[in-house]
mmCIF file of C-alpha atoms and ligand atoms in Angstrom:
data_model
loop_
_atom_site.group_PDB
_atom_site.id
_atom_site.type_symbol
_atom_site.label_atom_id
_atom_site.label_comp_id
_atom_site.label_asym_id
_atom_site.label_seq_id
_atom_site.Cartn_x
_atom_site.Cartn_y
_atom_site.Cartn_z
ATOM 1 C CA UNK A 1 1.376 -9.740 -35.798
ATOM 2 C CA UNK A 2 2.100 -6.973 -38.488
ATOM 3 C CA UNK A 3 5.614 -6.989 -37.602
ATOM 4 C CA UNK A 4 5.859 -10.457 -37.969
ATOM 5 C CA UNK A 5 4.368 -10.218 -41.457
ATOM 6 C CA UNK A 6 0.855 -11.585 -40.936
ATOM 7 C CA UNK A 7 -2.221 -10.044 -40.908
ATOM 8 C CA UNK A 8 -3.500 -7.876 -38.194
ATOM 9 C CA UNK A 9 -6.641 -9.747 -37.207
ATOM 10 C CA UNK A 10 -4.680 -12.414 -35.621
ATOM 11 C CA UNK A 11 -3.364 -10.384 -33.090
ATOM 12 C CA UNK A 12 -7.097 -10.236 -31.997
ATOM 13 C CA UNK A 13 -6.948 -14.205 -31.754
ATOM 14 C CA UNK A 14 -4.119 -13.723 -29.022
ATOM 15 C CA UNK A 15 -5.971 -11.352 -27.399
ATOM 16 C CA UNK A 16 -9.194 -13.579 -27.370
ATOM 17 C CA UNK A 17 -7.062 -16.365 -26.360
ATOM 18 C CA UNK A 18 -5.139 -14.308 -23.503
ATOM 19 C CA UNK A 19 -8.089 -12.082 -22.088
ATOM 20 C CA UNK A 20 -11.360 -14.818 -22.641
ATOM 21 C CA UNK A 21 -10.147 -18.348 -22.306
ATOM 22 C CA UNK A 22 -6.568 -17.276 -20.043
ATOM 23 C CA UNK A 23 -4.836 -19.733 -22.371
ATOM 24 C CA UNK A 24 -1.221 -18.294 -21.876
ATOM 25 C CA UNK A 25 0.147 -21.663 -23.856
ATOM 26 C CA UNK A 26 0.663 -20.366 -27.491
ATOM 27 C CA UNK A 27 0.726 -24.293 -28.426
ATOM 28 C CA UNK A 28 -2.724 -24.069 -27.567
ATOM 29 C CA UNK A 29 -4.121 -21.357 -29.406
ATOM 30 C CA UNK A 30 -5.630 -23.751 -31.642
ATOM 31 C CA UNK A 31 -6.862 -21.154 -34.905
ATOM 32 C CA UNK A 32 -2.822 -20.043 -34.914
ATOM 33 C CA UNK A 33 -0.839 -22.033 -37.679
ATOM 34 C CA UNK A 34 1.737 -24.185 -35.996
ATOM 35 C CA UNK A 35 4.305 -22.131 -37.767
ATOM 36 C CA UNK A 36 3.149 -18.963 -35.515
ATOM 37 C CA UNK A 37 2.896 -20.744 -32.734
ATOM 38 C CA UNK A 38 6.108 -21.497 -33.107
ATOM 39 C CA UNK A 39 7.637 -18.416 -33.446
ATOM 40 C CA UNK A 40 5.571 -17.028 -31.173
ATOM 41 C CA UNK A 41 6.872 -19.343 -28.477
ATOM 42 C CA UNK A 42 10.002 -18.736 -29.346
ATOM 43 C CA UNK A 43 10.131 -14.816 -29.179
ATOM 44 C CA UNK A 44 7.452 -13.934 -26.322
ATOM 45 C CA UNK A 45 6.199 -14.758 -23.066
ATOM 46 C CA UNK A 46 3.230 -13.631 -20.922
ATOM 47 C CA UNK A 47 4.753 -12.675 -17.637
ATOM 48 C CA UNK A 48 2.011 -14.136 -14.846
ATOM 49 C CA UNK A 49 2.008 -12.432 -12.046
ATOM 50 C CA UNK A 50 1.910 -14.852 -9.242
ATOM 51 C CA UNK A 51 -0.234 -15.020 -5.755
ATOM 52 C CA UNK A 52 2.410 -14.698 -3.254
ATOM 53 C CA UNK A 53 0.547 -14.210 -0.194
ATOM 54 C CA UNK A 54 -3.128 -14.295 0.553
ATOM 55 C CA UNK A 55 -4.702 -13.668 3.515
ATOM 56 C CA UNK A 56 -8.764 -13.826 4.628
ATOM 57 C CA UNK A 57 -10.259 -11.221 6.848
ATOM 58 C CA UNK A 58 -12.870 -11.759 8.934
ATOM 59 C CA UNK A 59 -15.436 -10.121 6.757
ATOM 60 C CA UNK A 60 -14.182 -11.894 4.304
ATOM 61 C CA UNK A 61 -12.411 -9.743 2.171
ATOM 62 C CA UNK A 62 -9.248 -10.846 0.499
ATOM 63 C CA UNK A 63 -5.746 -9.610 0.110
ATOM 64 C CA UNK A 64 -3.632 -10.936 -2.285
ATOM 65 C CA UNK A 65 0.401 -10.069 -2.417
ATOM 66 C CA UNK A 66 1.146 -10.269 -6.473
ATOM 67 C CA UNK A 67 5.037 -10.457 -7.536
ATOM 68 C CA UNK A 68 5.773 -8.171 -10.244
ATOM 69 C CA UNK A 69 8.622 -9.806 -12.803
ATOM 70 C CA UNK A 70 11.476 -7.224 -11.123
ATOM 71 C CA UNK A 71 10.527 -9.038 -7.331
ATOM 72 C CA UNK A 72 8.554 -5.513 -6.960
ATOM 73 C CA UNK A 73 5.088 -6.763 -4.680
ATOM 74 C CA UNK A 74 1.758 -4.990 -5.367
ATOM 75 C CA UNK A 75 -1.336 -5.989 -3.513
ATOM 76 C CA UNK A 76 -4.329 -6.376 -4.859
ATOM 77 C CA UNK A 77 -7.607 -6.692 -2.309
ATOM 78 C CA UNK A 78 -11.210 -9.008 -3.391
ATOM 79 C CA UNK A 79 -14.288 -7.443 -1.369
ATOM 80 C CA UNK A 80 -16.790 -10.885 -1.833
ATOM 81 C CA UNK A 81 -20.621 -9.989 -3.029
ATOM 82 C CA UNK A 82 -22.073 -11.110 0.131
ATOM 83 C CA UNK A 83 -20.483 -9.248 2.611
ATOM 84 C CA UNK A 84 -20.650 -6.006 0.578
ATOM 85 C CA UNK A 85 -22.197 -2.878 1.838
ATOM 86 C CA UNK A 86 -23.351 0.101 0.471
ATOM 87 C CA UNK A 87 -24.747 0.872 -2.907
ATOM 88 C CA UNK A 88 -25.840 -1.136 -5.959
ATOM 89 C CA UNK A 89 -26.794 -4.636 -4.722
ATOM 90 C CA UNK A 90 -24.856 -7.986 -4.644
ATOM 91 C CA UNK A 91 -21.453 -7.461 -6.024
ATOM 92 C CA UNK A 92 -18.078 -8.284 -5.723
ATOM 93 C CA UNK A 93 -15.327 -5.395 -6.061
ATOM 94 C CA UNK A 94 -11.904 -5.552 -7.104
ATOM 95 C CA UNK A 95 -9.649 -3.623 -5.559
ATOM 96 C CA UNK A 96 -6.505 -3.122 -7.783
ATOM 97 C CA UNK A 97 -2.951 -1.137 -7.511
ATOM 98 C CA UNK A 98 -1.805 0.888 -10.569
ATOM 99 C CA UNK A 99 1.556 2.114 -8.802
ATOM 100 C CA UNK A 100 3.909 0.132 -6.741
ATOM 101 C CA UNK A 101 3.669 2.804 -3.746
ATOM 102 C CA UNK A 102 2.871 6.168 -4.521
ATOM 103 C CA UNK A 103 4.359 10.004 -4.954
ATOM 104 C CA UNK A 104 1.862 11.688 -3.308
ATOM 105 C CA UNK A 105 2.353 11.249 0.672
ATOM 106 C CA UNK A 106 -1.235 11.885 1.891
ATOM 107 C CA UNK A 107 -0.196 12.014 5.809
ATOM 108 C CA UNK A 108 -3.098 9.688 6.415
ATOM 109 C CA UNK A 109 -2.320 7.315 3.890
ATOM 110 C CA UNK A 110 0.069 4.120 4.821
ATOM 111 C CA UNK A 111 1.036 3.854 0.463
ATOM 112 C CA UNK A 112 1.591 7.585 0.935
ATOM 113 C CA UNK A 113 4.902 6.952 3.449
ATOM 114 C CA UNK A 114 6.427 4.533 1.057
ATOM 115 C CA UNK A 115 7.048 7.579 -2.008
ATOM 116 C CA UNK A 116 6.849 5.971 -5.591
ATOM 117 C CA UNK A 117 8.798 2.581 -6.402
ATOM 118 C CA UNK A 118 7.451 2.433 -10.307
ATOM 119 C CA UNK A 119 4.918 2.680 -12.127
ATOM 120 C CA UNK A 120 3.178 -0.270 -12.939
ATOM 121 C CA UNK A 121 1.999 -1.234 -16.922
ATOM 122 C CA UNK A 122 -1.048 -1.950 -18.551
ATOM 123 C CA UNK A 123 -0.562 -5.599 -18.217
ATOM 124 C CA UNK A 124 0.624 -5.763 -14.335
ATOM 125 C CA UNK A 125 -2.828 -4.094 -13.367
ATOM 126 C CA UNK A 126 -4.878 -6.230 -15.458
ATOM 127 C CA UNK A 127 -2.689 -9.315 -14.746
ATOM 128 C CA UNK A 128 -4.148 -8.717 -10.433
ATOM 129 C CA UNK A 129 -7.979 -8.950 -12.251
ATOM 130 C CA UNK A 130 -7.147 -11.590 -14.323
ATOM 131 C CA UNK A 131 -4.320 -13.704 -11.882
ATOM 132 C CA UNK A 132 -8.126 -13.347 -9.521
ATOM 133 C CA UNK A 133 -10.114 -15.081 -12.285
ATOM 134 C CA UNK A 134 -7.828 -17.715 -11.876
ATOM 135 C CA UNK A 135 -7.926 -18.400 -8.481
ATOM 136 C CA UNK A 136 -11.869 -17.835 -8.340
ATOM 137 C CA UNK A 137 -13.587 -18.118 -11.635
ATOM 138 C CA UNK A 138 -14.928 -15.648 -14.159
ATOM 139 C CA UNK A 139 -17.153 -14.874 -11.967
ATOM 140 C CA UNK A 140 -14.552 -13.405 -8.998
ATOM 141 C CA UNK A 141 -15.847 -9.960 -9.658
ATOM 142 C CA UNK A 142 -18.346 -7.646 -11.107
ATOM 143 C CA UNK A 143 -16.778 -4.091 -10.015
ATOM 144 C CA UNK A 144 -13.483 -2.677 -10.534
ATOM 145 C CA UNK A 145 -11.967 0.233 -8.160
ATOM 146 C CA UNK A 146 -8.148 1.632 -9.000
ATOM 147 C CA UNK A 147 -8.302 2.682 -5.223
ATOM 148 C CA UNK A 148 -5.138 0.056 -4.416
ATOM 149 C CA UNK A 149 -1.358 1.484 -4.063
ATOM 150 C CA UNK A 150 -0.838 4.702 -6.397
ATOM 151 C CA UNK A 151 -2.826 7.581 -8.239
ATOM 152 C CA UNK A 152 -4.257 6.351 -11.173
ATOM 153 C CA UNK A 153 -3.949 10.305 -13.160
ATOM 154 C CA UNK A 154 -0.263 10.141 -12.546
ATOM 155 C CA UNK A 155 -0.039 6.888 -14.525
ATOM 156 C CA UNK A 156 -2.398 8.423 -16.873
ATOM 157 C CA UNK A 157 -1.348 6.231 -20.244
ATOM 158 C CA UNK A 158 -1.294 3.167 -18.540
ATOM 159 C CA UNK A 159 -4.049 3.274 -16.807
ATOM 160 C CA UNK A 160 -6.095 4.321 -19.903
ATOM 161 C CA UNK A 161 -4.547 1.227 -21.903
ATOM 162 C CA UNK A 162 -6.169 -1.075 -18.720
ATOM 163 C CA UNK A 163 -9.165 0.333 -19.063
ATOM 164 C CA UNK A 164 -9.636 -0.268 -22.528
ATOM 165 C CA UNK A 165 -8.313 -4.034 -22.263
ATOM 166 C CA UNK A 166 -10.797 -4.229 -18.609
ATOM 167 C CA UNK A 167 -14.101 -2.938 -20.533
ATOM 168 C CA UNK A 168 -13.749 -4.757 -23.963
ATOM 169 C CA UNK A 169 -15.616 -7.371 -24.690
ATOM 170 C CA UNK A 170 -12.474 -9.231 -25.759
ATOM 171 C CA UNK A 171 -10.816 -8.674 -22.741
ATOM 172 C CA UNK A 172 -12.229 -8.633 -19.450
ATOM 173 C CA UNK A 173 -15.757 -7.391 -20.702
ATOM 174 C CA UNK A 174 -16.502 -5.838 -17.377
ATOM 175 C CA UNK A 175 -18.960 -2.874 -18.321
ATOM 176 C CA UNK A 176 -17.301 0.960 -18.328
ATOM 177 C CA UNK A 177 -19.848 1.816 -15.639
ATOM 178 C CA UNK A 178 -18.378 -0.611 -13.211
ATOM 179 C CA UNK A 179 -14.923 0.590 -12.843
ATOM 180 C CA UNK A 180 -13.699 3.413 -11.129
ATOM 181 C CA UNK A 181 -11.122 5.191 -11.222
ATOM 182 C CA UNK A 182 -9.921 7.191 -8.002
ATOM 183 C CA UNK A 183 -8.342 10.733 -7.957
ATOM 184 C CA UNK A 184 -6.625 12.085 -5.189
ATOM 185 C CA UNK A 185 -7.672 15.337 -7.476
ATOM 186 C CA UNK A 186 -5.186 15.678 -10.415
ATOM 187 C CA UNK A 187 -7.137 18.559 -12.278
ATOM 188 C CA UNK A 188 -5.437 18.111 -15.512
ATOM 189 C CA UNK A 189 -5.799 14.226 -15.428
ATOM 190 C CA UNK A 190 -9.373 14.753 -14.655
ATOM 191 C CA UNK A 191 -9.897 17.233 -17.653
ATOM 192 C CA UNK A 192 -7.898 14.755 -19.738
ATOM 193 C CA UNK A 193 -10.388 12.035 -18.751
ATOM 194 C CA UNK A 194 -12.969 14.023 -19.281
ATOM 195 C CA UNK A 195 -12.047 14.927 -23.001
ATOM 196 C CA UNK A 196 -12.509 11.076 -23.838
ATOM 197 C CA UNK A 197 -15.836 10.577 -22.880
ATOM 198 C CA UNK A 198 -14.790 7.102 -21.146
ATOM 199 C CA UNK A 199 -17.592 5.175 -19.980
ATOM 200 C CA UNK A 200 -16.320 4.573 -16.567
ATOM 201 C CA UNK A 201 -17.089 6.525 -13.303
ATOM 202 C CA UNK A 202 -14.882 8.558 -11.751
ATOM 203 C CA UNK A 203 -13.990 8.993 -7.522
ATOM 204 C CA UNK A 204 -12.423 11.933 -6.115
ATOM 205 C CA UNK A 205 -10.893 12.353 -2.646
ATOM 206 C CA UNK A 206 -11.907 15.480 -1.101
ATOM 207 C CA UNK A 207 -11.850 14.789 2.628
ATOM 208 C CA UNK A 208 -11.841 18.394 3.510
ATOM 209 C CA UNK A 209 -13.470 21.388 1.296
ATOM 210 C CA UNK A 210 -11.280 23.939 3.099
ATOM 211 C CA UNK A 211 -8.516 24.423 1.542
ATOM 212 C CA UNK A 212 -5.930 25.094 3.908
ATOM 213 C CA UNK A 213 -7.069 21.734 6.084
ATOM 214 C CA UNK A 214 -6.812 20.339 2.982
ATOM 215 C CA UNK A 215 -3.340 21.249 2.305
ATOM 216 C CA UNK A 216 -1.991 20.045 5.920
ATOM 217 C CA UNK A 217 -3.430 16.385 4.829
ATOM 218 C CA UNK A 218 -2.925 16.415 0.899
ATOM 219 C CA UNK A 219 0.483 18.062 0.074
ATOM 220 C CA UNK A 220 -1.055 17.387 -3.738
ATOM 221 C CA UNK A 221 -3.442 20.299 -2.855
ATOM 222 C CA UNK A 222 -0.747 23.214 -3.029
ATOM 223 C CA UNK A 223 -0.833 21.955 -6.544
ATOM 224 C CA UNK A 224 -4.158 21.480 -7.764
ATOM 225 C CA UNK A 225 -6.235 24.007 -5.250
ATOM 226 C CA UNK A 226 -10.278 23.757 -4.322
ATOM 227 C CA UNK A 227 -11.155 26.309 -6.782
ATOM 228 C CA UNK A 228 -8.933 24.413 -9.356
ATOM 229 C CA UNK A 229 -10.794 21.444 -8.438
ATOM 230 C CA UNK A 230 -14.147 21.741 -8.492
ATOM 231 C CA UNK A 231 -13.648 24.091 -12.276
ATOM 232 C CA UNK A 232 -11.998 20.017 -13.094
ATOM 233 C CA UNK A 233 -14.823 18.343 -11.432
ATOM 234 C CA UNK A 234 -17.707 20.578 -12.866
ATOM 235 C CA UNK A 235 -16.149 20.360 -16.504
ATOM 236 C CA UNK A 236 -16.110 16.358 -16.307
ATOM 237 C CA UNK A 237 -19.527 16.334 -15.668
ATOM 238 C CA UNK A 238 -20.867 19.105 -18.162
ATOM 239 C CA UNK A 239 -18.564 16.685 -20.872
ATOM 240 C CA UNK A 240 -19.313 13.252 -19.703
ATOM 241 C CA UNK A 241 -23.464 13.386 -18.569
ATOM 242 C CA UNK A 242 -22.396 11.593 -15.556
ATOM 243 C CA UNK A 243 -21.763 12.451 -11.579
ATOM 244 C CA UNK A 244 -19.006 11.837 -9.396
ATOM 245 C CA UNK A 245 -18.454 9.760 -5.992
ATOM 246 C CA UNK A 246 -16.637 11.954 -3.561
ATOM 247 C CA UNK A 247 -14.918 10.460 -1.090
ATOM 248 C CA UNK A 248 -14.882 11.872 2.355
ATOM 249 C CA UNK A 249 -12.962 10.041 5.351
ATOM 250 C CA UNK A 250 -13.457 11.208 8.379
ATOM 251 C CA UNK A 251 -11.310 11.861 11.074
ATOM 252 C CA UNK A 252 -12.459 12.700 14.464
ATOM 253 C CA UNK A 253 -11.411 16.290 15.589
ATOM 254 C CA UNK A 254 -10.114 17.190 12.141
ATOM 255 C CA UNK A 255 -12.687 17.607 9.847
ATOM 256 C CA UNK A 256 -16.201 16.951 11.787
ATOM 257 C CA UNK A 257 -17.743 19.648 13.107
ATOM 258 C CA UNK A 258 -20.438 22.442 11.668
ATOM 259 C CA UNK A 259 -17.487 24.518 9.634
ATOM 260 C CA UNK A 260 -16.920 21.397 7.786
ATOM 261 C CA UNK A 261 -20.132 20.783 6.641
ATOM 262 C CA UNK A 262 -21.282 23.857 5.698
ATOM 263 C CA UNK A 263 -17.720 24.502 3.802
ATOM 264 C CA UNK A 264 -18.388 20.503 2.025
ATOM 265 C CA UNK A 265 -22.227 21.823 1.388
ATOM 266 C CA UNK A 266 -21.017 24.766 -0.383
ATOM 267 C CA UNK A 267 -18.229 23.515 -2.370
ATOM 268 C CA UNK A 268 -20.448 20.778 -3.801
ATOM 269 C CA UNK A 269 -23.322 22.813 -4.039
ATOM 270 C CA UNK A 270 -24.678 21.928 -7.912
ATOM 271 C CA UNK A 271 -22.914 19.625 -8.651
ATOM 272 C CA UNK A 272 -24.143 15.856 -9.837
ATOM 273 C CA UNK A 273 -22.006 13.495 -7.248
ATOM 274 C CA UNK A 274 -22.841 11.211 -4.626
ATOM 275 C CA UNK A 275 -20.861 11.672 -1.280
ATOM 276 C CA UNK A 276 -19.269 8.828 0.299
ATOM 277 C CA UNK A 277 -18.092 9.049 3.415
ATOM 278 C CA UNK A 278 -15.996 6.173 5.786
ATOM 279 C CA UNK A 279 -13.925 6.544 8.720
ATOM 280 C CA UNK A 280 -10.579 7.018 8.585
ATOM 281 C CA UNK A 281 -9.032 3.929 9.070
ATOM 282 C CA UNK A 282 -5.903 3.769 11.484
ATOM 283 C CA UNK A 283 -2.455 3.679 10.123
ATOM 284 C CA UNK A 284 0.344 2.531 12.501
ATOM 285 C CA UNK A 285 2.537 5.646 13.021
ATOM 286 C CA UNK A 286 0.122 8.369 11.560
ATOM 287 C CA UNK A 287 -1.211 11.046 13.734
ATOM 288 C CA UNK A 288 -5.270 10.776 13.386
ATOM 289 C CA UNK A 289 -8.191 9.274 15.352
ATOM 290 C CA UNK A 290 -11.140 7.635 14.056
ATOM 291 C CA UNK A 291 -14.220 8.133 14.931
ATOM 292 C CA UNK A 292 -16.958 6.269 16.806
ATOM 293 C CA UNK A 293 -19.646 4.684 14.320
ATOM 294 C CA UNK A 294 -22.204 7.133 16.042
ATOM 295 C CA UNK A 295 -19.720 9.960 15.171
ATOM 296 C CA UNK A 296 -19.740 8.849 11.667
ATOM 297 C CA UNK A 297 -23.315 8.581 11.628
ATOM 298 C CA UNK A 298 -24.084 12.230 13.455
ATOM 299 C CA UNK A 299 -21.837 13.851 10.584
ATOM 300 C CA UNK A 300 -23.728 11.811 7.740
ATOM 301 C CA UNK A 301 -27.428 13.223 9.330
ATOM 302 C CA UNK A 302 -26.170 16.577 9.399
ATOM 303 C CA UNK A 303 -25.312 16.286 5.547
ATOM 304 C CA UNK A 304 -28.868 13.919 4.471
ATOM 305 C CA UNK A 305 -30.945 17.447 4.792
ATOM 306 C CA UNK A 306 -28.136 19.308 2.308
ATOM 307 C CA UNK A 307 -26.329 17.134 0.231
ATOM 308 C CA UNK A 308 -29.442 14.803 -2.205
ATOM 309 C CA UNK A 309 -26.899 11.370 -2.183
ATOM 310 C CA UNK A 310 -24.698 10.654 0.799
ATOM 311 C CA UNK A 311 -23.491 7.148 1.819
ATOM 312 C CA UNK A 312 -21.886 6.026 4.677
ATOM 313 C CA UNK A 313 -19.337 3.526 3.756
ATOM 314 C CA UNK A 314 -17.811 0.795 6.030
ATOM 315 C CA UNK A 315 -13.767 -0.085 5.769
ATOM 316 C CA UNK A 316 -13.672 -3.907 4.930
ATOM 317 C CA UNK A 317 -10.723 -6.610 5.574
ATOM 318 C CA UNK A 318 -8.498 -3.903 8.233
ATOM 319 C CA UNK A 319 -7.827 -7.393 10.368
ATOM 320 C CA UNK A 320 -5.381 -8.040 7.264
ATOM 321 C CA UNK A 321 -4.611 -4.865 6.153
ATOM 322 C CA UNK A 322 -6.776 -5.133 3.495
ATOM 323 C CA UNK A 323 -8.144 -1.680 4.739
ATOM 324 C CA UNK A 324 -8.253 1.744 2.388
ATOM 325 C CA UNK A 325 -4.788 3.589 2.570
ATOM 326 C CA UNK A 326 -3.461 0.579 4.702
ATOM 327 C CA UNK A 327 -1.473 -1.602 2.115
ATOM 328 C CA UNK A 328 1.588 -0.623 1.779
ATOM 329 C CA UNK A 329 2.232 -1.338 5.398
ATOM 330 C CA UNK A 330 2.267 -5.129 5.943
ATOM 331 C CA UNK A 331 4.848 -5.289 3.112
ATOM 332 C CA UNK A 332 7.274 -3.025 4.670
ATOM 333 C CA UNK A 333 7.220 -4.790 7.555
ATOM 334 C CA UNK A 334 8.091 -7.469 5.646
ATOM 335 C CA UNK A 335 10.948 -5.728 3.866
ATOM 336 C CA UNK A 336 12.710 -4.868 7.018
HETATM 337 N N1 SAH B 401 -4.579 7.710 -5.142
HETATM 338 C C1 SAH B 401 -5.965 7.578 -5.362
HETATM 339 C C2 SAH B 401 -6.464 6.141 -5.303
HETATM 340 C C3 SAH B 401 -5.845 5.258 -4.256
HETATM 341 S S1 SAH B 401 -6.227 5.665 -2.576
HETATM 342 C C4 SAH B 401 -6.741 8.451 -4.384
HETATM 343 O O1 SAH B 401 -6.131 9.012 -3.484
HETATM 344 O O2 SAH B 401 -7.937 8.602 -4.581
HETATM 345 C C5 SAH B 401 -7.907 5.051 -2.452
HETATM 346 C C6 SAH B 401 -8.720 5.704 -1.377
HETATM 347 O O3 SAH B 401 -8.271 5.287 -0.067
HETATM 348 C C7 SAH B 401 -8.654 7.219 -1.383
HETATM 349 O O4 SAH B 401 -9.955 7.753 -1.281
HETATM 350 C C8 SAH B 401 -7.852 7.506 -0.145
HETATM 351 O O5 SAH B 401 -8.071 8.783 0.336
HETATM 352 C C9 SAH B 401 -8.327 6.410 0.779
HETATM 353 N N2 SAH B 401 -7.498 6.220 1.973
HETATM 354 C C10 SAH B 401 -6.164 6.287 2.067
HETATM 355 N N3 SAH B 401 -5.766 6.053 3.332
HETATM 356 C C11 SAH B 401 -6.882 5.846 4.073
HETATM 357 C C12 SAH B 401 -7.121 5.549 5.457
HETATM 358 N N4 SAH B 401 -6.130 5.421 6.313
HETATM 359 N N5 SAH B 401 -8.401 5.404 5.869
HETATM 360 C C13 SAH B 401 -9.429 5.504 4.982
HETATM 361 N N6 SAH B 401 -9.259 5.771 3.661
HETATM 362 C C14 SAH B 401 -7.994 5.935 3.214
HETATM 363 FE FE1 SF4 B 402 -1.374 8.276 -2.979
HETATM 364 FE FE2 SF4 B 402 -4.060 8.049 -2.855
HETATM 365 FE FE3 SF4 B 402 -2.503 7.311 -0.765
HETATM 366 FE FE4 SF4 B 402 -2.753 9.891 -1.363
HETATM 367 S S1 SF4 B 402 -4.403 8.514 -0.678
HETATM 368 S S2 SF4 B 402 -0.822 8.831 -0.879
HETATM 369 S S3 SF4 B 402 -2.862 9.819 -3.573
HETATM 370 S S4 SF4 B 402 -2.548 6.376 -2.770
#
């Protein structure tokens, strides 16, 4: 609005207008003079993205293929209140991508075979929360999780702008503490994050506390080793009062058995987190087996009497490949 010579407060009446009401019609932002609506219309446009594909799983968790303005797709997956497990209650969780694909080529990981097609902006992550609030209501969700296509601390800027535009209570007004950002453990991001004191919580995928298994699974851990990591992880919560979810997904064989959970016990010995774990879900192609439900549960039991908060997690919506890790898949199908 500055650079159109008016005064800066009515760039917070487009915002209003955009984020609160989704009135994407500057004819109809009614407090605008018609002379900036005008000129408005003429120079600008909000760039929707649009619901290409949905489909329902059984459980009924959503997946939703979004077009980005360049044809790019990024999928976007709705886990309903109902049918949600776990911690904290009734609530519905957002699932959202902040790459299209990703750089990091976790061997388990479907996004992780694609490599990195872009970066996605501030506005193509929020437009998937706010592209769901128009297909379901203000009401489609109370959580936010950055655990869709891409690693959040490599699109560190971005992300951070989303997060401000998510949590204000302009924008999206969903509270700090209910969005989460997922790390596949980029220490300086972390530190970074750390530094500003956000109000939002914070995952990290371990999935191994050895280092060397780690590195077979996580080519990202040559970079940022376990030492490395937990210095990150132990700083963030000395600076920010608050613990972190650590995600663990089990595969059978891999990274069950006794050496595994004294190694995890150790490495996250003092620390304030809360351990998820969830069984690797399958990935056409990739070279792991999950494990029974009765595996998953033996492993949890032999971490309840040394670890003070661990959660067993269920996959949701893998009938659609709504699954973790599993979304990149489906659309290259569809590409070939
Ligand atoms: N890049 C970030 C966030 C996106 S991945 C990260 O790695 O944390 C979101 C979560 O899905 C991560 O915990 C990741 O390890 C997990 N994931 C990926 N593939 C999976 C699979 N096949 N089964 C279960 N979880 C998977
Ligand atoms: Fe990227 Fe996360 Fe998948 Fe690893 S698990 S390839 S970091 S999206």
């Amino acid at each position: 609005m500055l650079s159109l010579g008016q005064k800066a407060y009515k760039g917070g009446q487009i915002y209003s207008w955009l984020y609160k009401v989704r009135q994407y019609d500057f004819h109809q932002m009614t407090d605008l003079t018609k002379e900036i609506r005008n000129r408005l219309d003429e120079d600008y446009v909000f760039n929707l993205l649009e619901i290409e594909n949905e489909s329902v799983s059984q459980d009924g968790t959503r997946k939703f293929l979004f077009r980005l303005s360049d044809g790019n797709p990024v999928e976007t997956v709705l886990i309903p209140a109902s049918m949600n497990t776990g911690q904290g209650g009734d609530r519905a969780t957002a699932c959202i991508s902040v790459q299209s694909g990703c750089a990091l080529g976790c061997r388990f990981c479907a996004t992780g075979t694609m490599g990195l097609l872009r970066d996605l902006t501030p506005g193509e992550m929020v437009g998937q929360l706010l592209g769901l609030r128009e297909r379901f209501g203000n009401d489609a969700f109370t959580n936010v999780v950055m655990m869709g296509m891409g690693e959040p601390l490599l699109n560190f800027d971005n992300v951070l702008k989303a997060l401000h535009i998510i949590t204000n209570k302009d924008g999206l007004c969903v509270s700090a503490r209910k969005v989460t950002v997922s790390t596949s453990g980029i220490t300086p991001g972390i530190r970074k994050l750390a530094d500003l004191e956000l109000k939002s919580s914070l995952a990290v995928s371990l999935h191994t506390a050895i280092q060397e298994k780690r590195e077979q699974i996580m080519p990202v851990a040559r970079s940022f080793d376990l030492n490395d990591l937990i210095d990150a992880m132990r700083y963030y919560t000395r600076k920010t009062k608050s613990h972190i979810t650590i995600e663990y997904i089990l595969f059978k064989d891999f990274n069950d058995g006794m050496d595994d959970v004294k190694a995890l016990t150790h490495f996250l010995q003092g620390l304030p987190c809360k351990l998820n774990i969830i069984a690797y879900n399958p990935v056409e192609g990739l070279d792991f087996t999950r494990p029974t439900d009765e595996e998953v549960d033996a492993f949890a039991r032999k971490l309840y009497q040394r670890l003070p908060a661990v959660m067993v997690r269920k996959s949701r919506g893998s009938d659609v490949n709504a699954a973790c890790g599993q979304l990149a898949v489906q659309q290259q199908k569809r590409r070939k």
